[in-house]
Coordinates of C-alpha atoms and ligand atoms in Angstrom, one line a residue:
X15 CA -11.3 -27.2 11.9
X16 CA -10.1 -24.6 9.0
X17 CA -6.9 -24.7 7.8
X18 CA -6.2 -21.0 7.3
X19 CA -7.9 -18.0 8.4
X20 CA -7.2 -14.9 6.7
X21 CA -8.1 -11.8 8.9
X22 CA -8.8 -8.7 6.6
X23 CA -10.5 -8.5 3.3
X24 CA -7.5 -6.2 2.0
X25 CA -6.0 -6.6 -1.5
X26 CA -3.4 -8.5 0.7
X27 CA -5.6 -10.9 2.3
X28 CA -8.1 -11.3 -0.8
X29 CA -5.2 -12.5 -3.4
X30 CA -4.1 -14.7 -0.5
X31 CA -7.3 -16.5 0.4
X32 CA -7.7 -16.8 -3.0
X33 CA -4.7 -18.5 -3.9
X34 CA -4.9 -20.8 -1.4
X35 CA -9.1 -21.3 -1.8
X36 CA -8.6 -24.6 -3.8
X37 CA -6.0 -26.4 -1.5
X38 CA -6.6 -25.6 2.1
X39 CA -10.1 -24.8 3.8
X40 CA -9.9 -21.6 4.4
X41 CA -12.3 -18.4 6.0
X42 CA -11.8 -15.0 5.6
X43 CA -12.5 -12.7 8.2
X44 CA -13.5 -9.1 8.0
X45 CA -14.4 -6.5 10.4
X46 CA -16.2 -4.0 8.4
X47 CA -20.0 -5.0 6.6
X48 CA -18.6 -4.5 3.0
X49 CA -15.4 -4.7 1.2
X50 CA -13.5 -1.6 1.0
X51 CA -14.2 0.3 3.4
X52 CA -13.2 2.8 4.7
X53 CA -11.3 3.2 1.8
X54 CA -8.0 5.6 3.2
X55 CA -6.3 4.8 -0.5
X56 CA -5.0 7.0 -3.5
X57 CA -5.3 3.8 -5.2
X58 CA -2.4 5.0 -7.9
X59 CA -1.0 1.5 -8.8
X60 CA 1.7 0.9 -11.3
X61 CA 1.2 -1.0 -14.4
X62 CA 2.8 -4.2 -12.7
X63 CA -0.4 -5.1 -10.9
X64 CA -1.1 -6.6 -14.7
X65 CA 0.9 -8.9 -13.7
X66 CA -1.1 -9.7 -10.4
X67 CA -4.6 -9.0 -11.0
X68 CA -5.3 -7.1 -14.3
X69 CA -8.4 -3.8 -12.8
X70 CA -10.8 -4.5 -14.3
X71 CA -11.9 -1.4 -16.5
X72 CA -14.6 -0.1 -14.5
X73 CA -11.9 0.3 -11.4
X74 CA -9.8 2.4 -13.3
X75 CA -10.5 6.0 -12.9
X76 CA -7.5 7.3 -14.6
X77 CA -4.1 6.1 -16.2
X78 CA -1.7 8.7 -15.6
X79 CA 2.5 8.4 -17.9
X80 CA 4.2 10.0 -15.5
X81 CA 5.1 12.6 -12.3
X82 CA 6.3 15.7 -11.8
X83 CA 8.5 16.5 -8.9
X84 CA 8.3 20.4 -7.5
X85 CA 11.4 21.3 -5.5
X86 CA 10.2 23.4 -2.3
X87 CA 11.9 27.0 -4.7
X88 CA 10.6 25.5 -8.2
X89 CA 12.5 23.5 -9.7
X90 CA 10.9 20.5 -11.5
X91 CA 12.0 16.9 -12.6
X92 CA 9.9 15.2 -15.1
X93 CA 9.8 11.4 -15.3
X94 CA 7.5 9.9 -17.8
X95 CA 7.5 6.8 -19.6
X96 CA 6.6 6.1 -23.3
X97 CA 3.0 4.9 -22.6
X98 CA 1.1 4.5 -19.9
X99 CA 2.8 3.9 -16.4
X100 CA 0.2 3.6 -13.6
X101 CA -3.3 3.3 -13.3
X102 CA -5.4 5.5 -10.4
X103 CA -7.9 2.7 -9.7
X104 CA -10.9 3.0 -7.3
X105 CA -9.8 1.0 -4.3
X106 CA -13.5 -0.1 -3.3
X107 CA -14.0 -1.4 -7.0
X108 CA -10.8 -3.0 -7.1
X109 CA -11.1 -4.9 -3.9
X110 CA -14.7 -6.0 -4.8
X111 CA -13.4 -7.1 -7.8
X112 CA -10.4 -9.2 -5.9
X113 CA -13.8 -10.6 -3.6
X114 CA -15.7 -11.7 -6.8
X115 CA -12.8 -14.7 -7.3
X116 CA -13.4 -16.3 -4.0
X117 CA -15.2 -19.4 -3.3
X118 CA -14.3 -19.8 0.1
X119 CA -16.2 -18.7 3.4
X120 CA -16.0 -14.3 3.3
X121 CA -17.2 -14.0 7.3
X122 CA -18.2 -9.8 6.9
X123 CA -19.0 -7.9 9.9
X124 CA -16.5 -10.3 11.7
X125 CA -13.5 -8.5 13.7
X126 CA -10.9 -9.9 14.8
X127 CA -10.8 -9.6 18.5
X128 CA -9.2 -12.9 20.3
X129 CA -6.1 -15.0 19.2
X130 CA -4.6 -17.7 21.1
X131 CA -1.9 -20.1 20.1
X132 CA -1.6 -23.5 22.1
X133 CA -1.3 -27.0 20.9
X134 CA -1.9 -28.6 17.8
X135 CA -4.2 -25.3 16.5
X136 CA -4.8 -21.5 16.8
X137 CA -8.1 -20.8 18.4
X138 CA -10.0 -16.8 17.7
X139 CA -13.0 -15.0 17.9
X140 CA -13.9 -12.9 15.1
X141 CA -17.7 -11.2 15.2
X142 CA -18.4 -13.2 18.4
X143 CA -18.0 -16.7 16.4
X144 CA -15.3 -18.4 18.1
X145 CA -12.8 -20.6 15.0
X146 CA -10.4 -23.1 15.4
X147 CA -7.7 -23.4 12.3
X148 CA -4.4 -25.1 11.8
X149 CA -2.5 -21.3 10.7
X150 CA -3.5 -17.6 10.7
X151 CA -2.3 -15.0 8.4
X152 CA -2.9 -11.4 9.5
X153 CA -3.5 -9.1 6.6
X154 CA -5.5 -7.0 9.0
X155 CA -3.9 -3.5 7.5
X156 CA -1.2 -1.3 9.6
X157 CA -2.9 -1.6 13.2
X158 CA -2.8 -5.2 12.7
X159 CA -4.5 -7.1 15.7
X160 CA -2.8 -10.2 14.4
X161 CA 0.8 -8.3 14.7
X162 CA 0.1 -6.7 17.8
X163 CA -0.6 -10.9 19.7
X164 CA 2.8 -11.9 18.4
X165 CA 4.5 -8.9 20.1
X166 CA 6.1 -7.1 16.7
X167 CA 4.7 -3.6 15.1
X168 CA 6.3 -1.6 12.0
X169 CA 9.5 0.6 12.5
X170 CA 7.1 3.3 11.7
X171 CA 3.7 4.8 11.3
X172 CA 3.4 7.8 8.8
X173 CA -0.1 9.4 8.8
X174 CA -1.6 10.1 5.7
X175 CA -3.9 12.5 4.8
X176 CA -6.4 13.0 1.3
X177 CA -8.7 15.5 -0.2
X178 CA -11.1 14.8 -3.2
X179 CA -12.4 17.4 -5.0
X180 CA -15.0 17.3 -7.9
X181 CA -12.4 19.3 -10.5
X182 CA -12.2 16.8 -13.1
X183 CA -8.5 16.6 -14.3
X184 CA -7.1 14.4 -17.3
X185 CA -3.5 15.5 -16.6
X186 CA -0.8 12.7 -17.5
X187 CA 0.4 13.6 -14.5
X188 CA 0.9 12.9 -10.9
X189 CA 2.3 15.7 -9.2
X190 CA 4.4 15.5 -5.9
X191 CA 5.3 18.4 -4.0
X192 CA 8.3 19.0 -1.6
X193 CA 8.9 21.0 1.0
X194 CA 10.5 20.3 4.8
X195 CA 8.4 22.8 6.4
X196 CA 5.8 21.2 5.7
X197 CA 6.1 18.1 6.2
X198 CA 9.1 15.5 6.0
X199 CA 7.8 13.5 3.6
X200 CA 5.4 15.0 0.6
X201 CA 2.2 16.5 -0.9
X202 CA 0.8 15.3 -3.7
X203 CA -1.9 16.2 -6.8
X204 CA -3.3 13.1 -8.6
X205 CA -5.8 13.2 -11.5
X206 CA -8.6 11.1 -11.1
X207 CA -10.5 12.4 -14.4
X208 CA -13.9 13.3 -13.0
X209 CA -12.1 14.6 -9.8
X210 CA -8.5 15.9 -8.5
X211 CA -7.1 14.8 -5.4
X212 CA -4.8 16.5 -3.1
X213 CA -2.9 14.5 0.0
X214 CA 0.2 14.8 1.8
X215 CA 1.3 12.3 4.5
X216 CA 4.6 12.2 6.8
X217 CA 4.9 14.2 9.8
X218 CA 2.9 17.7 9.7
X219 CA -0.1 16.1 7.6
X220 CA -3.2 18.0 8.7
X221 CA -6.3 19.3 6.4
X222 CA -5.3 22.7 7.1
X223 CA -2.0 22.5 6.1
X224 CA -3.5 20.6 2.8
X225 CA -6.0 23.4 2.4
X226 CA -3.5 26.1 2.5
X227 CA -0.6 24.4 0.2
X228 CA -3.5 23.9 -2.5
X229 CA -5.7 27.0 -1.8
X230 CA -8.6 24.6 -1.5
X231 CA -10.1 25.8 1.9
X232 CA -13.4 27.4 0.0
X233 CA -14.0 23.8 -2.0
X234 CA -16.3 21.0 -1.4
X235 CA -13.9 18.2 -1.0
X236 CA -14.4 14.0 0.8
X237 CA -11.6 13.5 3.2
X238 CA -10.2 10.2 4.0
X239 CA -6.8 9.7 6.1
X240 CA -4.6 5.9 7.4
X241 CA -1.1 5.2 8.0
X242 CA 1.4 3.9 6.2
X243 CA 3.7 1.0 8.4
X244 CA 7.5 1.5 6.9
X245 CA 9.9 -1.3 8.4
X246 CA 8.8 -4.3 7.9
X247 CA 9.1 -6.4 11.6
X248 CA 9.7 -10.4 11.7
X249 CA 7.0 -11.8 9.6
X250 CA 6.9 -15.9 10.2
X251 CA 5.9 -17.2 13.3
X252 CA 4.5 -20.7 15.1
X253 CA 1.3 -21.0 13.1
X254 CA 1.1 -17.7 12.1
X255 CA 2.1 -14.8 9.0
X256 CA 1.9 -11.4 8.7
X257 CA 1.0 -10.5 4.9
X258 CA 0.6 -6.4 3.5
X259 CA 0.2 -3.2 5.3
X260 CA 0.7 -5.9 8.7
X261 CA 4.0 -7.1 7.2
X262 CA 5.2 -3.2 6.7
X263 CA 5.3 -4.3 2.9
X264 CA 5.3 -1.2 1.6
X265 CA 7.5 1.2 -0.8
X266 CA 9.4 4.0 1.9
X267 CA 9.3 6.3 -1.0
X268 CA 6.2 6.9 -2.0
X269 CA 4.2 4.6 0.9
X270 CA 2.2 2.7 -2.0
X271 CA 1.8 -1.3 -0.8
X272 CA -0.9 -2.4 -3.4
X273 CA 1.8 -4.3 -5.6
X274 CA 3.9 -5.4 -2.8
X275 CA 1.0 -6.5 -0.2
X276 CA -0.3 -8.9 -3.6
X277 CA 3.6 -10.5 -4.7
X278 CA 4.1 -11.1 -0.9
X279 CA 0.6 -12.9 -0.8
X280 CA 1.6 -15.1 -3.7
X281 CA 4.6 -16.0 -2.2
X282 CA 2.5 -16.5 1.5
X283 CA 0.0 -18.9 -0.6
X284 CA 2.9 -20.3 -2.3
X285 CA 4.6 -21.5 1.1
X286 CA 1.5 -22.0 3.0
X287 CA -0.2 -24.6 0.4
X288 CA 3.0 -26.3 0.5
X289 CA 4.2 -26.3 4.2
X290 CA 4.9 -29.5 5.9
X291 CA 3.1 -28.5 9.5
X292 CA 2.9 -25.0 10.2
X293 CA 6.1 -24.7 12.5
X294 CA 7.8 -21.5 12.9
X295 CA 10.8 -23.0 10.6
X296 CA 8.5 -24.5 8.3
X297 CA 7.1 -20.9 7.2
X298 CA 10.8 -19.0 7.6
X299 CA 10.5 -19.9 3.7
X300 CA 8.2 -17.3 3.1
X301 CA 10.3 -14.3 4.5
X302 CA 13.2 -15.8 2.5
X303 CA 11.3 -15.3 -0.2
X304 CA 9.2 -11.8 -0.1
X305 CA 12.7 -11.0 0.9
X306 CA 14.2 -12.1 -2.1
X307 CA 11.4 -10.5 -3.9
X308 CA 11.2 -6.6 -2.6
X309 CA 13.6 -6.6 0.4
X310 CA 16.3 -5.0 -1.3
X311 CA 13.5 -2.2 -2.7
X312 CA 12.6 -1.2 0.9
X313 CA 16.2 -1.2 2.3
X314 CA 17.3 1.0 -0.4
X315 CA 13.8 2.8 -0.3
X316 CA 14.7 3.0 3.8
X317 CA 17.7 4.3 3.3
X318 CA 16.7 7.0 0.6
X319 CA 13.9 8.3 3.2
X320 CA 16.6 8.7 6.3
X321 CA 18.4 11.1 3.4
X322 CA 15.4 13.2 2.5
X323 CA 14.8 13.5 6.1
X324 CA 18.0 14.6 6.6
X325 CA 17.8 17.6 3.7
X326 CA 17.0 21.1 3.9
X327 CA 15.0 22.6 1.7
X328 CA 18.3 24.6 -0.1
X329 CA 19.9 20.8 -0.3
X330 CA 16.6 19.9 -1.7
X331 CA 16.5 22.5 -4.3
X332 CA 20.3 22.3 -5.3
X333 CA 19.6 18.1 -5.7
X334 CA 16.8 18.6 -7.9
X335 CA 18.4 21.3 -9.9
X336 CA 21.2 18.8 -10.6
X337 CA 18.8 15.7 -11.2
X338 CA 16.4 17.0 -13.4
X339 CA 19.1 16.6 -16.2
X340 CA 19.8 12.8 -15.9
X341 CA 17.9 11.3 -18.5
X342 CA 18.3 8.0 -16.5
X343 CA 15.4 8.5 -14.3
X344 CA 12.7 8.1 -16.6
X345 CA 13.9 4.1 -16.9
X346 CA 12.9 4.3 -12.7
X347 CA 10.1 1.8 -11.9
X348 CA 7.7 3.2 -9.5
X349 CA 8.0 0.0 -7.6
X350 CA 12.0 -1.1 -8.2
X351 CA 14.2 1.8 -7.4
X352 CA 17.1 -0.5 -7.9
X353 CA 18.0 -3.7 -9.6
X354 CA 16.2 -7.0 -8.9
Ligands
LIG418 C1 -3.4 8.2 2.5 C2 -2.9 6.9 1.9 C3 -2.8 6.8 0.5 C4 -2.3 5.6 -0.1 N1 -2.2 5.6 -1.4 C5 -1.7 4.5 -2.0 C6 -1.5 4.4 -3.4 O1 -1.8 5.3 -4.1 N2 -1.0 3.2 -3.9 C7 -0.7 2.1 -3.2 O2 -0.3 1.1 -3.7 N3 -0.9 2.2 -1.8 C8 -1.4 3.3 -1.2 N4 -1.6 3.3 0.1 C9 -1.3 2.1 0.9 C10 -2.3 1.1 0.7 O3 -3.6 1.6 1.1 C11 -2.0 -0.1 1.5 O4 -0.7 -0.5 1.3 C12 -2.9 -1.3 1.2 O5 -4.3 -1.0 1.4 C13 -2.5 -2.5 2.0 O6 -3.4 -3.6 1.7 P1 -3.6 -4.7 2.9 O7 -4.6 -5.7 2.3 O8 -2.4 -5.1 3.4 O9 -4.4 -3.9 4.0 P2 -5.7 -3.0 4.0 O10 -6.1 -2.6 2.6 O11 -5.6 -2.0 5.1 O12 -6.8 -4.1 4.4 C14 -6.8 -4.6 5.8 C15 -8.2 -5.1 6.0 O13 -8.2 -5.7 7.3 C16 -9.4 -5.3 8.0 N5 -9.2 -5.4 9.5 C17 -8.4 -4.6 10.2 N6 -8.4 -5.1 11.5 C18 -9.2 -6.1 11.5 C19 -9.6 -7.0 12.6 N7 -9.2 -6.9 13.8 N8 -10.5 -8.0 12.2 C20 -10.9 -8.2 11.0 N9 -10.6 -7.4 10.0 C21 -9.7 -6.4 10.2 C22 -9.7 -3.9 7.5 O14 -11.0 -3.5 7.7 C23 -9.3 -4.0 6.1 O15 -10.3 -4.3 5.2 C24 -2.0 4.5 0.7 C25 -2.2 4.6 2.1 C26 -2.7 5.8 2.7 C27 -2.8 5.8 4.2

């Protein structure tokens, strides 16, 4: 019997199987044939995934310092930082590279479809093997099977929608776009030096829309689109964890999850290489912890989206007006909005 299956070859699921590689048995099981794919992922990822796992330099398509926020009648903020502040990384590089550092069993072609908790174990079927393992950890992205067989599901689900276009662009900037007609959330321009991408997500986000905004309609451009879970539901359970995109560990501001789906792993690894059993109460450690870590981020992150919702297009205007002025916001981390 394993000790841990992982379900999802995510960033989530990779850091976690691999912290946990040399102390537990464990199996990673992943429905698609290779790593990365689909990718549905801007892959912009502030410079505190150092601090995680370092891209290596042939992920990194771009480094950008910076963003410029367009109010829906013009007005623009400017927040950059002194050097560098984010990378824009290649997702299906970067999770190949997070692959390289396991030594444990990477089961590919292997969904998810059967999860059953009675006794002493949990019991699956992945890619019509069927596994027996002491705890699961579903960091099966934001439809998560895993979440879905303990009964809990995000607040939300935001679609997301992105355009690559072979325009290369070495602008230090990301540029975000507002406007409530549009959408409720925002469009966005990212350079990825060879090529530019355009996306949008929130409610409204359709190609069309995109094509318009951008006046890209007559371009060649690869689409991708995903969701983005915001409201993060219980996370510990009898035998069982909910890690990344499953967990709703993502930023309500911006919808990134890169950094957070990776700390929250570490902390998962953490907690499940030093449980005693596999109880429901022996793993409440671990949402105490990713709690302590980024809860406060997506409360106040939460609570920031329900006011943006709330503007109109003229608020919008008159706030940025106001805001571009405060110096202040260039010290914003993309992934702390307020203190630790
Ligand atoms: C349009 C868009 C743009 C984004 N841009 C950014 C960005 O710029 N920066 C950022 O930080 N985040 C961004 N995100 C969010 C980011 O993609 C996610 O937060 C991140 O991928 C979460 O990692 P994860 O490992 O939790 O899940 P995922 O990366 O989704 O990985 C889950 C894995 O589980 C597998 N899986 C699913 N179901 C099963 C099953 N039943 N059995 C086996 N395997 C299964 C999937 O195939 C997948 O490989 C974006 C999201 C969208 C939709």
């Amino acid at each position: 019997m394993l000790d841990l299956v992982v379900a999802g070859a995510g960033p989530a699921g990779l850091e976690l199987a691999f912290r946990c590689q040399n102390k537990m048995n464990v199996a990673v099981v992943e429905e698609h044939k290779r790593i990365g794919e689909p990718n549905h992922c801007s892959g912009l990822v502030s410079r505190n995934i150092d601090g995680i796992a370092k891209p290596p330099r042939d992920c990194v398509e771009h480094r950008v310092r910076g963003a410029l926020l367009h109010s829906p009648g013009g007005h623009t903020i400017e927040l950059k930082k002194r050097g560098f502040a984010a990378y824009v990384i290649d997702r299906q590089s970067f999770d190949n590279s997070l692959a390289e550092r396991l030594n444990c069993r990477l089961l590919m072609g292997s969904k998810l479809e059967r999860v059953a908790f009675g006794g002493g174990s949990v019991s699956l079927t992945a890619g019509r093997k069927n596994i027996e393992c002491c705890v699961i950890a579903g960091a099966d992205g934001a439809n998560s099977f895993v979440a879905k067989s303990l009964g809990v599901g995000p607040k939300e689900k935001i679609p997301g929608i992105i355009a690559i276009a072979r325009e290369s662009n070495a602008s230090e900037f990301v540029e975000l776009f507002f406007d409530k007609r549009l959408t409720d959330c925002f469009l966005w321009k990212i350079p990825r030096g060879e090529t530019t991408e355009y996306g949008m997500w929130g409610s409204g986000s359709r190609f069309d829309v995109l094509e318009k905004f951008f006046k890209i309609k007559n371009k060649k451009y690869a689409r991708r689109s995903g969701v983005i879970p915001l409201g993060p539901p219980k996370t510990y359970f009898n035998r069982a964890i909910l890690v990344g995109d499953a967990a709703g560990q993502c930023k309500p501001w911006t919808g990134g999850g890169v950094v957070y789906g990776m700390t929250c792993a570490r902390i998962a690894a953490d907690v499940l290489t030093k449980a005693d059993g596999f109880s429901e109460q022996s793993l409440r450690g671990y949402e105490v912890r990713w709690k302590r870590a980024i809860g406060k981020q997506i409360g106040a992150g939460m609570f920031a989206r329900c006011l943006l919702a709330r503007l109109s297009n003229r608020q919008l205007d008159a706030f940025m007006a106001t805001a571009r002025w405060l110096r202040l916001l260039n010290r914003l981390d993309m992934d702390f909005l307020v203190k630790k």
